[in-house]
CSV table of C-alpha atoms in Angstrom, one decimal:
chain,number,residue,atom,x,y,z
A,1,UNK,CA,0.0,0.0,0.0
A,2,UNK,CA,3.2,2.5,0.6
A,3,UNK,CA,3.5,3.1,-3.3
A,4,UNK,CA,-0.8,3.7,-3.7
A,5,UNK,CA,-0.2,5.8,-0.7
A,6,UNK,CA,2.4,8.0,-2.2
A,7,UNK,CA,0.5,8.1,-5.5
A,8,UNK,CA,-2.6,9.2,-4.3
A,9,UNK,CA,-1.1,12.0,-2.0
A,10,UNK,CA,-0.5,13.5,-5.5
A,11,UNK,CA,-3.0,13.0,-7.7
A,12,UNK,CA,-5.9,14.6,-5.6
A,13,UNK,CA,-6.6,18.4,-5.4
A,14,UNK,CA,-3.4,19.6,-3.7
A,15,UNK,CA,-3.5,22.4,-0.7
A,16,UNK,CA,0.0,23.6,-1.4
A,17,UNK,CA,0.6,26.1,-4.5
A,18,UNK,CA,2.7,24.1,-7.5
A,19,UNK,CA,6.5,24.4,-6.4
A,20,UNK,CA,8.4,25.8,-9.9
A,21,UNK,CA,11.3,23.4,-9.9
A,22,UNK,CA,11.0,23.7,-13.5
A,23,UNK,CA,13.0,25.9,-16.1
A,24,UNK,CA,10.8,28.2,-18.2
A,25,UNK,CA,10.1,26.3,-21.5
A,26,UNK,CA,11.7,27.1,-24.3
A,27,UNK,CA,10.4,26.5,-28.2
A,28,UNK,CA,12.9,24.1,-30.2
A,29,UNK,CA,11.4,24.2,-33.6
A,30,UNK,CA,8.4,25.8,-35.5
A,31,UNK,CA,7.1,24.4,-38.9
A,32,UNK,CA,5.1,21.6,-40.0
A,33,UNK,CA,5.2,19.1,-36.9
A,34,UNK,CA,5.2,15.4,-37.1
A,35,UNK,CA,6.3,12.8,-34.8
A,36,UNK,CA,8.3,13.8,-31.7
A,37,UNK,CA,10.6,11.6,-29.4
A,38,UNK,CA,13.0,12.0,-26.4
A,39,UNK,CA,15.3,9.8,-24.1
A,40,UNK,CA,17.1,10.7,-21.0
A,41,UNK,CA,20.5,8.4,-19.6
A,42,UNK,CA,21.2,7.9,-15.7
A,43,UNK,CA,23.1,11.1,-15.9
A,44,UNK,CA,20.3,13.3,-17.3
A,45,UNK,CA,21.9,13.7,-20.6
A,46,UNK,CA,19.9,12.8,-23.7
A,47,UNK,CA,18.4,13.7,-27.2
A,48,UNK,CA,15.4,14.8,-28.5
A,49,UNK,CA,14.3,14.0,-32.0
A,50,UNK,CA,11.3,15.4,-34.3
A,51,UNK,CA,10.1,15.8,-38.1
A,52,UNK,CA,9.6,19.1,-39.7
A,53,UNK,CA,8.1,19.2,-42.6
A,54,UNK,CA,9.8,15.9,-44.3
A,55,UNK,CA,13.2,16.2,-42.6
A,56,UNK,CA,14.0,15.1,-39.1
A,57,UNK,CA,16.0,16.8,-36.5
A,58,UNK,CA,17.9,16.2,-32.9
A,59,UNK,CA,19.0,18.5,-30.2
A,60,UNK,CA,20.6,17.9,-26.9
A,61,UNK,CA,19.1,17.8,-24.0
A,62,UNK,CA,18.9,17.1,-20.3
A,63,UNK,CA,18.4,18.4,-17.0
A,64,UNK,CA,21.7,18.3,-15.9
A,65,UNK,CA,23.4,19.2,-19.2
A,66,UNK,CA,23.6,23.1,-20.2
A,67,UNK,CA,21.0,24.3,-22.2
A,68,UNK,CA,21.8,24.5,-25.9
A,69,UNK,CA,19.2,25.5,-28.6
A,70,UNK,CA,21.5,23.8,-31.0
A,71,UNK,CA,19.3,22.1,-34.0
A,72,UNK,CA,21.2,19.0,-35.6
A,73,UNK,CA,20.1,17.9,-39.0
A,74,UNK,CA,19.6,13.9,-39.0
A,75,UNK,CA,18.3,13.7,-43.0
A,76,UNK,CA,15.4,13.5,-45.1
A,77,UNK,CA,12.4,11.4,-42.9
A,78,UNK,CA,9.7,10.7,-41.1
A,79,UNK,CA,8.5,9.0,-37.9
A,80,UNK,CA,11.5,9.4,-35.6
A,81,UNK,CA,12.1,7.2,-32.6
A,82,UNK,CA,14.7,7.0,-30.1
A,83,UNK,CA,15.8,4.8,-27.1
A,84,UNK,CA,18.7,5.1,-24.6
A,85,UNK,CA,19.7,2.9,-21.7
A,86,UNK,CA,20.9,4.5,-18.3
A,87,UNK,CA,24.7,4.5,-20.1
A,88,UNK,CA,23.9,7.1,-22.5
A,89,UNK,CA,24.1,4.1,-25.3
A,90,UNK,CA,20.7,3.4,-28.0
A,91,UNK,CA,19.2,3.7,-31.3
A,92,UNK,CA,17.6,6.7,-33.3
A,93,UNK,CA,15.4,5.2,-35.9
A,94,UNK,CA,12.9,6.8,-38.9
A,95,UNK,CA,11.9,6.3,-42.4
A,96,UNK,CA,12.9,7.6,-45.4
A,97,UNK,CA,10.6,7.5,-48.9
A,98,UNK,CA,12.6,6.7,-52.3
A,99,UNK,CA,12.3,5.5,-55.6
A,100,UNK,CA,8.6,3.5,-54.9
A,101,UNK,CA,10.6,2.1,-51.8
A,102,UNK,CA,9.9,2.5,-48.3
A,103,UNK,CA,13.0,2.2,-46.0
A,104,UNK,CA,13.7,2.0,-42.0
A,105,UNK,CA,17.1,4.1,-41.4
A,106,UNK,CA,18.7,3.4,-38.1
A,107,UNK,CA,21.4,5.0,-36.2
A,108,UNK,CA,23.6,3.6,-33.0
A,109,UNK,CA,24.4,6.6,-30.6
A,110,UNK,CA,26.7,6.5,-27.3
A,111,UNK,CA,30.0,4.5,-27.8
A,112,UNK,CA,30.3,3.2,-31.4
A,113,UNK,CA,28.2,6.2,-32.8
A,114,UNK,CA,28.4,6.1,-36.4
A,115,UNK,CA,26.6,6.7,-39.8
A,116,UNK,CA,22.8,5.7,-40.7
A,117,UNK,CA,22.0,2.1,-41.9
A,118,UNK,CA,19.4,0.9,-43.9
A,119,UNK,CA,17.3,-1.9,-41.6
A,120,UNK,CA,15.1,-2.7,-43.9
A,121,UNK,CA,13.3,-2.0,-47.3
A,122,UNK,CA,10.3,-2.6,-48.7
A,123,UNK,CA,7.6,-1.2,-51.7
A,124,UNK,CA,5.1,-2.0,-49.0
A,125,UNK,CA,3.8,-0.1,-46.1
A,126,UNK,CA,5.4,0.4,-42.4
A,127,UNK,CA,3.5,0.5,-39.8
A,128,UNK,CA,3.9,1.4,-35.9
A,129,UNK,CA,7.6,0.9,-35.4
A,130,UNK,CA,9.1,0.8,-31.8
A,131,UNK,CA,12.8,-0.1,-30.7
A,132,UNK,CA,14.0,-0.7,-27.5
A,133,UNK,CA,17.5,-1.5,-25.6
A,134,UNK,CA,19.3,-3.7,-23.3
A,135,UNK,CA,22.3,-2.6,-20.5
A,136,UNK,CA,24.9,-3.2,-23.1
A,137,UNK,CA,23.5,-1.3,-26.0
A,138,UNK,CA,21.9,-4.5,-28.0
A,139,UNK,CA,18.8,-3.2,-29.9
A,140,UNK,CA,15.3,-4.7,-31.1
A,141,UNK,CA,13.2,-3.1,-33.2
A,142,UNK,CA,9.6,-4.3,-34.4
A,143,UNK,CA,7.0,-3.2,-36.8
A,144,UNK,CA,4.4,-3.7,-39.0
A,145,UNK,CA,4.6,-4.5,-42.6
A,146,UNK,CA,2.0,-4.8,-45.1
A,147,UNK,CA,2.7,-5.7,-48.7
A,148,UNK,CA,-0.1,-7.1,-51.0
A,149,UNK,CA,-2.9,-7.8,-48.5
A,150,UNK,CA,-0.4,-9.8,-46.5
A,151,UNK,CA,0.4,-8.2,-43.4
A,152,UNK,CA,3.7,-9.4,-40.8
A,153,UNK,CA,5.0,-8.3,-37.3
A,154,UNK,CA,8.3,-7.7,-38.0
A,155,UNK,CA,11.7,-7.7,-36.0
A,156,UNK,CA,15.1,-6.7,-36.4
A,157,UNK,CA,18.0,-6.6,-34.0
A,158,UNK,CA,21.5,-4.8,-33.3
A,159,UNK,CA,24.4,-6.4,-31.8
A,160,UNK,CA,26.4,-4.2,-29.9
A,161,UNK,CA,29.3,-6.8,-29.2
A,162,UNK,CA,29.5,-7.4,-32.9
A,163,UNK,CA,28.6,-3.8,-34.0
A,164,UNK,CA,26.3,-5.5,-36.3
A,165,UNK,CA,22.8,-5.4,-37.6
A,166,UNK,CA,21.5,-8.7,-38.7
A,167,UNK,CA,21.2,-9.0,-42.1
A,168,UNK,CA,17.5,-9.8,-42.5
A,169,UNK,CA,14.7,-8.9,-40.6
A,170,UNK,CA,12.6,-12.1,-39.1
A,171,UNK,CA,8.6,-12.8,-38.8
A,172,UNK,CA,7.0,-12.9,-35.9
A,173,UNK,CA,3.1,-13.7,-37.3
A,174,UNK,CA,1.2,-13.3,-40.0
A,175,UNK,CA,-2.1,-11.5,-38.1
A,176,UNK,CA,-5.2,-11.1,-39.8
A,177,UNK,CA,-6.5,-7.7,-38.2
A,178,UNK,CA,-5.5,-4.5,-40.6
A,179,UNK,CA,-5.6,-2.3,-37.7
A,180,UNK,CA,-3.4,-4.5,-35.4
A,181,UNK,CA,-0.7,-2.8,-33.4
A,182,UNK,CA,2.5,-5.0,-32.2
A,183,UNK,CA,4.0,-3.4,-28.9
A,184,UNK,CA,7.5,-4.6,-27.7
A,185,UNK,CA,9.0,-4.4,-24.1
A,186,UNK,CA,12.7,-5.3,-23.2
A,187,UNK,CA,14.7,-5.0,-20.0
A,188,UNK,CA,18.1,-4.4,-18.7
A,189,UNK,CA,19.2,-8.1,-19.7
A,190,UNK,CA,17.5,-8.1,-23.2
A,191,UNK,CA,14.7,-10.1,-22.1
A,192,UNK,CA,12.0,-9.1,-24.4
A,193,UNK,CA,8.5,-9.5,-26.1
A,194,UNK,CA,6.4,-8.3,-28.3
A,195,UNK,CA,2.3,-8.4,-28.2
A,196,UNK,CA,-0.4,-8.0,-30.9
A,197,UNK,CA,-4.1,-8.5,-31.5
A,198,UNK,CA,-4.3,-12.3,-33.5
A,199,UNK,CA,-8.1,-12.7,-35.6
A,200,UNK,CA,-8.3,-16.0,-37.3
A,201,UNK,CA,-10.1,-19.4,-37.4
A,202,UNK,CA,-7.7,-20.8,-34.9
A,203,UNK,CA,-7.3,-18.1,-32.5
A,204,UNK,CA,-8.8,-14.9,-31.4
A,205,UNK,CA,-7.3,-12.4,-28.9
A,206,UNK,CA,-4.0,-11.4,-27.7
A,207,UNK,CA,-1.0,-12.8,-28.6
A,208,UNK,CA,2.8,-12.9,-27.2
A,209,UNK,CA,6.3,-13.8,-29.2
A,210,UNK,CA,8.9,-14.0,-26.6
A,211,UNK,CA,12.8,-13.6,-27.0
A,212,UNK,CA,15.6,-15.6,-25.7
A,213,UNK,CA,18.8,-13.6,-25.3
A,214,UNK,CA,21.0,-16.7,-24.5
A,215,UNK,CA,20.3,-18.1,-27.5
A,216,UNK,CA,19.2,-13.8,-29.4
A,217,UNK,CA,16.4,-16.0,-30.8
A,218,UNK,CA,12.3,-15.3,-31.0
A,219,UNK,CA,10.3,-18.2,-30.0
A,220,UNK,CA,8.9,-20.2,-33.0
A,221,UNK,CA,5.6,-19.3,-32.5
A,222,UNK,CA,3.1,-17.0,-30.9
A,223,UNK,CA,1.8,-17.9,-27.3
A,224,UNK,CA,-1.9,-17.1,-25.9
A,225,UNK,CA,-1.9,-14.0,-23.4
A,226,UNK,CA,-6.0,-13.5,-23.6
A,227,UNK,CA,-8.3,-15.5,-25.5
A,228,UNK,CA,-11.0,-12.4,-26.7
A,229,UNK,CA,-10.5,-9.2,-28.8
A,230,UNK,CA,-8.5,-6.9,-27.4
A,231,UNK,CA,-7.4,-3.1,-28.3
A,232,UNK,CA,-4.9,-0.6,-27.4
A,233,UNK,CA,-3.0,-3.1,-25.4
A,234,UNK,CA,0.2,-2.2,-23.5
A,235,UNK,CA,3.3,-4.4,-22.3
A,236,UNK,CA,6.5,-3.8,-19.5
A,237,UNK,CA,9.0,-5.7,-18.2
A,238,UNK,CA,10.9,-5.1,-15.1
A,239,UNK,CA,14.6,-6.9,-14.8
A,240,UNK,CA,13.9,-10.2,-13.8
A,241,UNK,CA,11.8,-10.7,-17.4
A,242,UNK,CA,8.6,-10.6,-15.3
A,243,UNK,CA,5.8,-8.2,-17.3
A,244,UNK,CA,2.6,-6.9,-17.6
A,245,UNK,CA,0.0,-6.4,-19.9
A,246,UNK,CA,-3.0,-4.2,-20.3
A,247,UNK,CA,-5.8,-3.6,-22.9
A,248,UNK,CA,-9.2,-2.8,-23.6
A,249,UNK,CA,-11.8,-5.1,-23.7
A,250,UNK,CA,-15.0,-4.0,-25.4
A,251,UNK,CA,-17.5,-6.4,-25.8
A,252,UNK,CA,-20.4,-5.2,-28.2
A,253,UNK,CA,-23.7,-3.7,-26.2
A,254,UNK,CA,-21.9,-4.5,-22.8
A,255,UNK,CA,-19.3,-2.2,-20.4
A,256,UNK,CA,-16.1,-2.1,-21.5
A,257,UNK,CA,-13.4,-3.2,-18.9
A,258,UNK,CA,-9.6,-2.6,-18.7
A,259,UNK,CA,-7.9,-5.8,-18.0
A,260,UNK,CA,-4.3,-6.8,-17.1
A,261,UNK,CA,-2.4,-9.6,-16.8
A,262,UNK,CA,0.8,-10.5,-15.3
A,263,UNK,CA,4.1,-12.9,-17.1
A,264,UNK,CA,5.5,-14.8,-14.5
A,265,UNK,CA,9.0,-15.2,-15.8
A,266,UNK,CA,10.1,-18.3,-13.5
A,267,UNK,CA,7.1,-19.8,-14.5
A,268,UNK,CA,7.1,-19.2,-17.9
A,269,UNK,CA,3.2,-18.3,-18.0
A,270,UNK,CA,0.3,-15.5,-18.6
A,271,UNK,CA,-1.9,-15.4,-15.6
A,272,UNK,CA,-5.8,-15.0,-15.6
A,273,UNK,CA,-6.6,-11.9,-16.5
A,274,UNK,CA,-7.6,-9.1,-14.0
A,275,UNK,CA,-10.5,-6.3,-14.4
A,276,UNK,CA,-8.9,-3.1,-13.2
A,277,UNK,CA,-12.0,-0.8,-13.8
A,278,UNK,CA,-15.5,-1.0,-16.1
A,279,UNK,CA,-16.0,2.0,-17.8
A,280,UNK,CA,-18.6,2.9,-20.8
A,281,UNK,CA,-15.3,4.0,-22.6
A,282,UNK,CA,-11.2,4.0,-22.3
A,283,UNK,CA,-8.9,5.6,-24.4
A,284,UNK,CA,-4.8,6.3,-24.2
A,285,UNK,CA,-4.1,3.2,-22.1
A,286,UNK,CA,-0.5,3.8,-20.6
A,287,UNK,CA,1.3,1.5,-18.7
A,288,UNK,CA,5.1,1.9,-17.3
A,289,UNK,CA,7.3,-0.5,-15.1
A,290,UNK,CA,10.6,-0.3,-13.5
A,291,UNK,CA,13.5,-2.5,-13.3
A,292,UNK,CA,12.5,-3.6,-9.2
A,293,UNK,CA,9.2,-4.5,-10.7
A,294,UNK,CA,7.2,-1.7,-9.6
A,295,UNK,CA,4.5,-0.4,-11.9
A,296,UNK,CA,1.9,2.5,-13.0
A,297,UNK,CA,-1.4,1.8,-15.1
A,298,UNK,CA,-3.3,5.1,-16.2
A,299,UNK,CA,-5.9,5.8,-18.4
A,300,UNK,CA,-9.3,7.9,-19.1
A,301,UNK,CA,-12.4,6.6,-19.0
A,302,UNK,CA,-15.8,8.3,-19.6
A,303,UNK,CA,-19.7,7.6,-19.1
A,304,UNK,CA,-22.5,9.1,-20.5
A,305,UNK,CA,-21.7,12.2,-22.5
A,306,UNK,CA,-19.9,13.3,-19.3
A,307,UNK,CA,-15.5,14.4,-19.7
A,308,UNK,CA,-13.8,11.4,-19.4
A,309,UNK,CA,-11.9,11.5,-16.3
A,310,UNK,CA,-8.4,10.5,-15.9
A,311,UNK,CA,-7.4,7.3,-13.6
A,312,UNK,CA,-4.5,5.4,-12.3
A,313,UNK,CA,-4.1,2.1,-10.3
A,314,UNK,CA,-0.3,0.9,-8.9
A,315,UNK,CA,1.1,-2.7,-9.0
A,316,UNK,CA,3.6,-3.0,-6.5
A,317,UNK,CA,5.2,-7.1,-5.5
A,318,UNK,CA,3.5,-8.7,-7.9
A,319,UNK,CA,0.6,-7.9,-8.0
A,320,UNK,CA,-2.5,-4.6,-8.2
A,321,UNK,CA,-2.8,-2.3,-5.0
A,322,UNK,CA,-6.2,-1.6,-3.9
A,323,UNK,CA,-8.7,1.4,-5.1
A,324,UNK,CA,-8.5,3.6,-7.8
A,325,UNK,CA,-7.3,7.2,-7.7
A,326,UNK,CA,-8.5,10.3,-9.8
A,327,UNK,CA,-6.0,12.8,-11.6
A,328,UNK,CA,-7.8,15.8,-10.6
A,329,UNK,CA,-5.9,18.6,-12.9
A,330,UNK,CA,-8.6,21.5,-12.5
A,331,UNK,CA,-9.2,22.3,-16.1
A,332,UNK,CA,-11.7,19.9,-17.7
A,333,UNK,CA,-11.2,16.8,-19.9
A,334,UNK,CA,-7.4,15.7,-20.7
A,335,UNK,CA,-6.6,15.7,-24.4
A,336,UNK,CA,-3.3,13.0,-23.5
A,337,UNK,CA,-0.9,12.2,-21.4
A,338,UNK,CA,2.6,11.1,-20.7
A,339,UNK,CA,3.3,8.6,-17.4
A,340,UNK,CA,7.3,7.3,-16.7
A,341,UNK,CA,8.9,5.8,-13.7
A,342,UNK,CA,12.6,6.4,-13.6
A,343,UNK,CA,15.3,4.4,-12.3
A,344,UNK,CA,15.4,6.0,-8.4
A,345,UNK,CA,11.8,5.1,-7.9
A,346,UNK,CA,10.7,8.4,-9.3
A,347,UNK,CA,7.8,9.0,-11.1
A,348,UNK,CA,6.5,11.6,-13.4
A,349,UNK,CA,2.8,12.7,-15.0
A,350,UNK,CA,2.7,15.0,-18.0
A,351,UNK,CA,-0.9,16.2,-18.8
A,352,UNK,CA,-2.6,18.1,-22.0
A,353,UNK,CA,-6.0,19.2,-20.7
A,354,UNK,CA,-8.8,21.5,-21.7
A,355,UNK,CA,-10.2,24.7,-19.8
A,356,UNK,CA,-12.3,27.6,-20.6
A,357,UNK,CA,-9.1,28.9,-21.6
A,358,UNK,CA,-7.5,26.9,-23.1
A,359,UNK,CA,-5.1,24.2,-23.5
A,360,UNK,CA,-3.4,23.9,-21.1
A,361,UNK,CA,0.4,21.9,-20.2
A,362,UNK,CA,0.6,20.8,-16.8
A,363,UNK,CA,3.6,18.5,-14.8
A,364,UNK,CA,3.6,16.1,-11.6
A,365,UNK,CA,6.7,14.8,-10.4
A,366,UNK,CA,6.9,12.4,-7.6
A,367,UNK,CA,10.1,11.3,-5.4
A,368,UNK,CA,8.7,10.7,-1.9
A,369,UNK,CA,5.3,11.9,-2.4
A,370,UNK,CA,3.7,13.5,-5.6
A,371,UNK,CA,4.1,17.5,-6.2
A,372,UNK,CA,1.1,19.6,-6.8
A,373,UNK,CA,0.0,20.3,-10.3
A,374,UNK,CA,2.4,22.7,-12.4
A,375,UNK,CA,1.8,24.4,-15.1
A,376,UNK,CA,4.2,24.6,-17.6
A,377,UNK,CA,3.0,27.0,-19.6
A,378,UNK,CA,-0.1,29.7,-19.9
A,379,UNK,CA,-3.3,28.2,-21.3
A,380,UNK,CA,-3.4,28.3,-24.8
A,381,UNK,CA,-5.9,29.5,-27.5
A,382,UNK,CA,-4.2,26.8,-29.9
A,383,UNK,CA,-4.7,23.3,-29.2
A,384,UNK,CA,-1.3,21.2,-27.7
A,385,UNK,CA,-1.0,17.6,-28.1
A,386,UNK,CA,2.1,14.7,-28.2
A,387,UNK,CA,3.3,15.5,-24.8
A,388,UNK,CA,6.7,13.6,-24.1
A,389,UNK,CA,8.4,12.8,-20.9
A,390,UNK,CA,11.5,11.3,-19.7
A,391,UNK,CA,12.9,11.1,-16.1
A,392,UNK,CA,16.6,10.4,-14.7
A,393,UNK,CA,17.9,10.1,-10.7
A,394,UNK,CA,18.5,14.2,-11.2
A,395,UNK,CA,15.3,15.2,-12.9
A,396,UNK,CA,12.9,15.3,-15.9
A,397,UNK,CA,12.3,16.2,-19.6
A,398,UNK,CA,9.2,16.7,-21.2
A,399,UNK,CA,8.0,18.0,-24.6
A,400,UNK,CA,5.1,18.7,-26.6
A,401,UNK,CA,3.6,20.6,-29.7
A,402,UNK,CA,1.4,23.8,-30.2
A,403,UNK,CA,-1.0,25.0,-32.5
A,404,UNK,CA,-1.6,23.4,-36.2
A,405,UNK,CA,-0.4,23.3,-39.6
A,406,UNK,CA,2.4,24.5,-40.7
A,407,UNK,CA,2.3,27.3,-37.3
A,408,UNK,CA,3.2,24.5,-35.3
A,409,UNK,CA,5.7,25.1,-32.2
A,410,UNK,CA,7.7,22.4,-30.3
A,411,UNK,CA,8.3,23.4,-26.6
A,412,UNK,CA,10.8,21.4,-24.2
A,413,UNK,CA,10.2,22.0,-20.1
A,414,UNK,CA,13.4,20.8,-18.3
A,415,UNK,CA,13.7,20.5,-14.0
A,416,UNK,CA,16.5,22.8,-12.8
């Protein structure tokens, strides 16, 4: 219960006025937005990465590295993603568009830092690619590929001992759902995952390839997690390979209801899933986990043609705390929303919500106890969306876009 105590401490209406241990934001970019990512290492030094109008960029940042307004040009692209593990070392992918082919470009940053490389090619389409990273640097990437009515969750790999990609890309499944979404979860000792939605005669629900790093193969075929239709599901793993899983289930003329489950790794099983709250609607799942095994679920979920409210439940020692808090933010319905835990135990809330007005950007940050809600900027007339955040032992990033079109800003908020 210590953990649900510290969380709900936080998230209900504080008395206190918001403590400003953040710097005053500053705008990295204007232009034609797209996607937006940033990572943070143990020592609060990290990138972020975004496209402008066809051609994507990085810039350092960090709480505890000097502030630098420095714009470096990555290349033409799209869709830019980036990982780092606590040593500074990870991966910056995106995807270039040439000649009828559609490519994934990757590049290896921290020790061995060198030029762009092709992962893969294809005339088809590429869909919903993630990447994530072990202690030593090793990376897998997944994603979706579909090519003549045929669609495959994909996965490629980096070996950091052998400074080598692998040469071709392998299959995880062949799914049947056109709007399935493969999510992938590694930890420290490149244990990893990946989870999508499965549709056919055989099999319908969710759906788990697992990874063994002794032997840096995927299992030969997909295991059971839930047998009914699932959507906007979420994975994490802590160190010892353990993970969870949460979704949406949402059968038709009935409540929907957000269910977990938890991978016992010494086991080597999915237990029965668990109904965390009924709802007459979720939307923007999140889920985050730490290395110890600690965890945070939040989500918004709505009756009626009420605002949907925003909700979080911990997991703490294997298994879900009791009760259910409320984000209570103060200015109507929350657009999205960012959740991480960082390495210390620290764990961080970044909130777009909607007021009379405005938008409006606002920050929690929890050590001991949860701060207050902090605004990180005034309310604003254009809408915000893609908030970003990344904690470290010394701090926290976070990031997010403003207005539309080609008037488009990109702010970054740092802790001092």
């Amino acid at each position: 219960m210590d953990f649900l105590k510290r969380l709900t401490q936080g998230m209900g209406m504080g008395k206190s006025e918001p403590e400003s241990c953040w710097r005053t934001p500053v705008v990295l970019d204007r232009g034609c937005l797209g996607d937006t990512g940033l990572a943070l290492d143990r020592r609060g030094r990290g990138s972020a990465v975004w496209e402008n109008g066809g051609r994507v960029w990085t810039m350092p940042i960090g709480p505890r590295s000097s502030p630098s307004l420095v714009r470096l040009p990555v290349g033409e692209g799209r869709a830019p993603r980036i990982e780092l593990n606590l040593g500074g070392r990870g991966i910056a992918l995106w995807q270039t568009d040439a000649a009828g082919e559609r490519c994934i470009q990757g590049k290896i940053l921290g020790d061995g830092e060198g030029q762009s490389h092709t992962v893969f090619r294809t005339e088809g389409q590429i869909r919903h690619l993630q990447a994530a990273v072990d202690r030593r640097g090793n990376a897998l990437m997944v994603w979706l590929l579909e090519l003549e009515g045929r669609i495959e969750v994909m996965a490629g790999a980096f070996d950091a001992r052998g400074q080598a990609w692998n040469q071709e890309p392998m299959t995880l499944g062949i799914p049947t759902l056109a709007d399935v979404a493969p999510r992938i979860a590694v930890n420290h000792r490149e244990h990893a995952m990946v989870l999508w939605e499965s549709s056919d005669d055989a099999f319908e629900g969710l759906v788990a390839s697992h990874y063994w790093p002794s032997d840096r193969i995927w299992s030969d075929r997909p295991v059971p997690v839930v047998s009914h239709a699932t959507r906007h599901h979420q994975v994490a793993m802590d160190g010892s390979g353990n993970a969870l899983a949460l979704w949406v289930h949402a059968p038709y003329g009935q409540r929907w209801a957000l269910e977990a489950s938890y991978y016992d790794a010494l086991a080597a099983e999915w237990r029965e899933p668990e109904v965390l709250s009924h709802a007459q609607s979720f939307s923007i799942p999140r889920l985050v986990m730490s290395e110890t095994g600690e965890a945070l679920a939040a989500w918004c979920q709505g009756e009626g043609h009420g605002p949907s409210r925003l909700f979080a439940k911990a997991f703490a020692k294997g298994a879900w705390e009791s009760g259910l808090e409320a984000f209570e933010l103060g200015h109507g319905p929350v657009r999205d929303f960012a959740i991480g835990l960082g390495p210390a135990g620290q764990a961080g809330l970044l909130a777009v919500h909607h007021g009379a007005e405005g938008d409006w950007v606002s920050a929690r940050l929890r050590q001991r106890e949860w701060s207050a809600p902090v605004p990180l900027s005034p309310a604003s007339r254009q809408p915000c969306a893609s908030p970003r955040l990344s904690l470290c032992p010394g701090g926290a990033s976070a990031m997010w876009i403003q207005g539309q079109g080609a008037e488009q800003t990109l702010h970054l908020a740092e802790t001092r």
